[in-house]
Short mmCIF file of N, CA and C in Angstrom, two decimals:
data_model
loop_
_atom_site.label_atom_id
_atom_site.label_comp_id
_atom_site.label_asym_id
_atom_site.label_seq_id
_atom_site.Cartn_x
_atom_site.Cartn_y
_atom_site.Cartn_z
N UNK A 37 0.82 -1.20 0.00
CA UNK A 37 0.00 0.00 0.00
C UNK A 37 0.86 1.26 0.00
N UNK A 38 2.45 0.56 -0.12
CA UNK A 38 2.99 2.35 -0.44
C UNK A 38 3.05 2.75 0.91
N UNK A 39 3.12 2.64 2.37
CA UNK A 39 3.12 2.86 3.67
C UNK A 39 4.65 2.31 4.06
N UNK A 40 5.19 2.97 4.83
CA UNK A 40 6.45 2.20 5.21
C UNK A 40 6.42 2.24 7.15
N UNK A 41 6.99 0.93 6.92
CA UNK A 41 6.81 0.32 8.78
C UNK A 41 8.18 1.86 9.09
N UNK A 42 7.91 2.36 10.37
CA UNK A 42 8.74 3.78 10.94
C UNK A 42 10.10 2.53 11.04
N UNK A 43 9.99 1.56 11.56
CA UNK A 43 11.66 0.87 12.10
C UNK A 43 11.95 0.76 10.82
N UNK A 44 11.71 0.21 9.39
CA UNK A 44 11.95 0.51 8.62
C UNK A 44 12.88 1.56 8.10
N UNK A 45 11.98 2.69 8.48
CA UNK A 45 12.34 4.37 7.58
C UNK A 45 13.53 4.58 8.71
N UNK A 46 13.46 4.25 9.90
CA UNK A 46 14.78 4.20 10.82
C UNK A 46 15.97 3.47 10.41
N UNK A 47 15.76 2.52 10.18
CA UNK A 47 16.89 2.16 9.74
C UNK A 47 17.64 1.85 8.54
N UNK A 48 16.25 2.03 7.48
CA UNK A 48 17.19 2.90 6.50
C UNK A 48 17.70 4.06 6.25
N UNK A 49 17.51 5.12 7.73
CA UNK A 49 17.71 6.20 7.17
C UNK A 49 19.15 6.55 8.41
N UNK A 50 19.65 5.40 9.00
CA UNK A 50 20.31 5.08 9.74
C UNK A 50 21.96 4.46 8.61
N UNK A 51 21.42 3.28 8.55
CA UNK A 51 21.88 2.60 7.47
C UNK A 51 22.79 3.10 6.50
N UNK A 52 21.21 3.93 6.20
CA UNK A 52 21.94 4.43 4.20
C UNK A 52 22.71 5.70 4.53
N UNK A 53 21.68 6.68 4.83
CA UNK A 53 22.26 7.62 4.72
C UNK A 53 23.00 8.36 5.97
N UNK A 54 23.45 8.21 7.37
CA UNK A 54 24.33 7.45 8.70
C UNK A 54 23.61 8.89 9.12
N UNK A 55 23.94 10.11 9.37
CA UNK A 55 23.87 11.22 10.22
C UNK A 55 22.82 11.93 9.47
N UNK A 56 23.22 11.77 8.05
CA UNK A 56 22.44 13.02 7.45
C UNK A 56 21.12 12.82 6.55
N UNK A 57 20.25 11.77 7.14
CA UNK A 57 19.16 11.50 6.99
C UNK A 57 18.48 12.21 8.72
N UNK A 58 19.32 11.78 9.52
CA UNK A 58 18.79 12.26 10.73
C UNK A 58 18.56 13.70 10.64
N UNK A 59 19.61 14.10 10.39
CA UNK A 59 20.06 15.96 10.42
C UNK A 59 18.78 16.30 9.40
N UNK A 60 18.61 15.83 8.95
CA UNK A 60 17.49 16.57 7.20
C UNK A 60 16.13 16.05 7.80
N UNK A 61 15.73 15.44 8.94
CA UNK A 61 14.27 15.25 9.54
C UNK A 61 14.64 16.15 10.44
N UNK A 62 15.48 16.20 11.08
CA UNK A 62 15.51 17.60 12.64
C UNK A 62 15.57 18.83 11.67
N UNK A 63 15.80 19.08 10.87
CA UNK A 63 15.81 20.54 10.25
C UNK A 63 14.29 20.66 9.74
N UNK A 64 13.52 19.70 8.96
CA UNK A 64 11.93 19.76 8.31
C UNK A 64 11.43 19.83 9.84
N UNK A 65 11.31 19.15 10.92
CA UNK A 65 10.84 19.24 12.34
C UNK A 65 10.84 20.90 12.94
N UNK A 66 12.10 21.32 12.75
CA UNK A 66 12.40 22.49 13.23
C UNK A 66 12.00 23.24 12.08
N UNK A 67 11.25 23.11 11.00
CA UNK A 67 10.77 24.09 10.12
C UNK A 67 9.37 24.18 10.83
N UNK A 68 8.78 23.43 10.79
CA UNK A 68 7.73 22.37 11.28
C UNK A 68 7.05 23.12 12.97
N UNK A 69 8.09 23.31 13.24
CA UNK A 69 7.93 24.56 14.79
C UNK A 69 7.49 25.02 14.78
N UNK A 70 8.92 26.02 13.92
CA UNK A 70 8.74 27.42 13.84
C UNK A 70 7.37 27.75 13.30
N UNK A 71 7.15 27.04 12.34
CA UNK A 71 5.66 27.44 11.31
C UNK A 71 4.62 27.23 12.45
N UNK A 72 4.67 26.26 13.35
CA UNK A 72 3.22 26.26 14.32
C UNK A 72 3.07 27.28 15.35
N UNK A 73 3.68 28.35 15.90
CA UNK A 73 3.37 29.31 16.55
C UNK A 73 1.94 30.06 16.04
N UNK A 74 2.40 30.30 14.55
CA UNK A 74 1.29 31.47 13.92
C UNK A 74 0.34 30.87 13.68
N UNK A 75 -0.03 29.41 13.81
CA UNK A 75 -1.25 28.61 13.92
C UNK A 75 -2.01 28.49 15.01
N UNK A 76 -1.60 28.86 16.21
CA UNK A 76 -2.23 28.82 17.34
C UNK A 76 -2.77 30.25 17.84
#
């Protein structure tokens, strides 16, 4: 169905791409913040 199990997306994103799969979800997260202030 095109859905991916999260331990999955963890550890390929562990795996493949080592730090900077992590670093490139904490930066969309921290976009992701910042943008929810002016929503509340």
């Amino acid at each position: 169905d095109g859905r991916i199990d999260y331990n999955e997306f963890v550890a390929m994103m562990t795996k493949g791409n080592g730090g900077v799969g992590r670093r490139t979800m904490r930066n969309s997260l921290n976009m992701s913040m910042r943008d929810a202030p002016s929503t509340h």
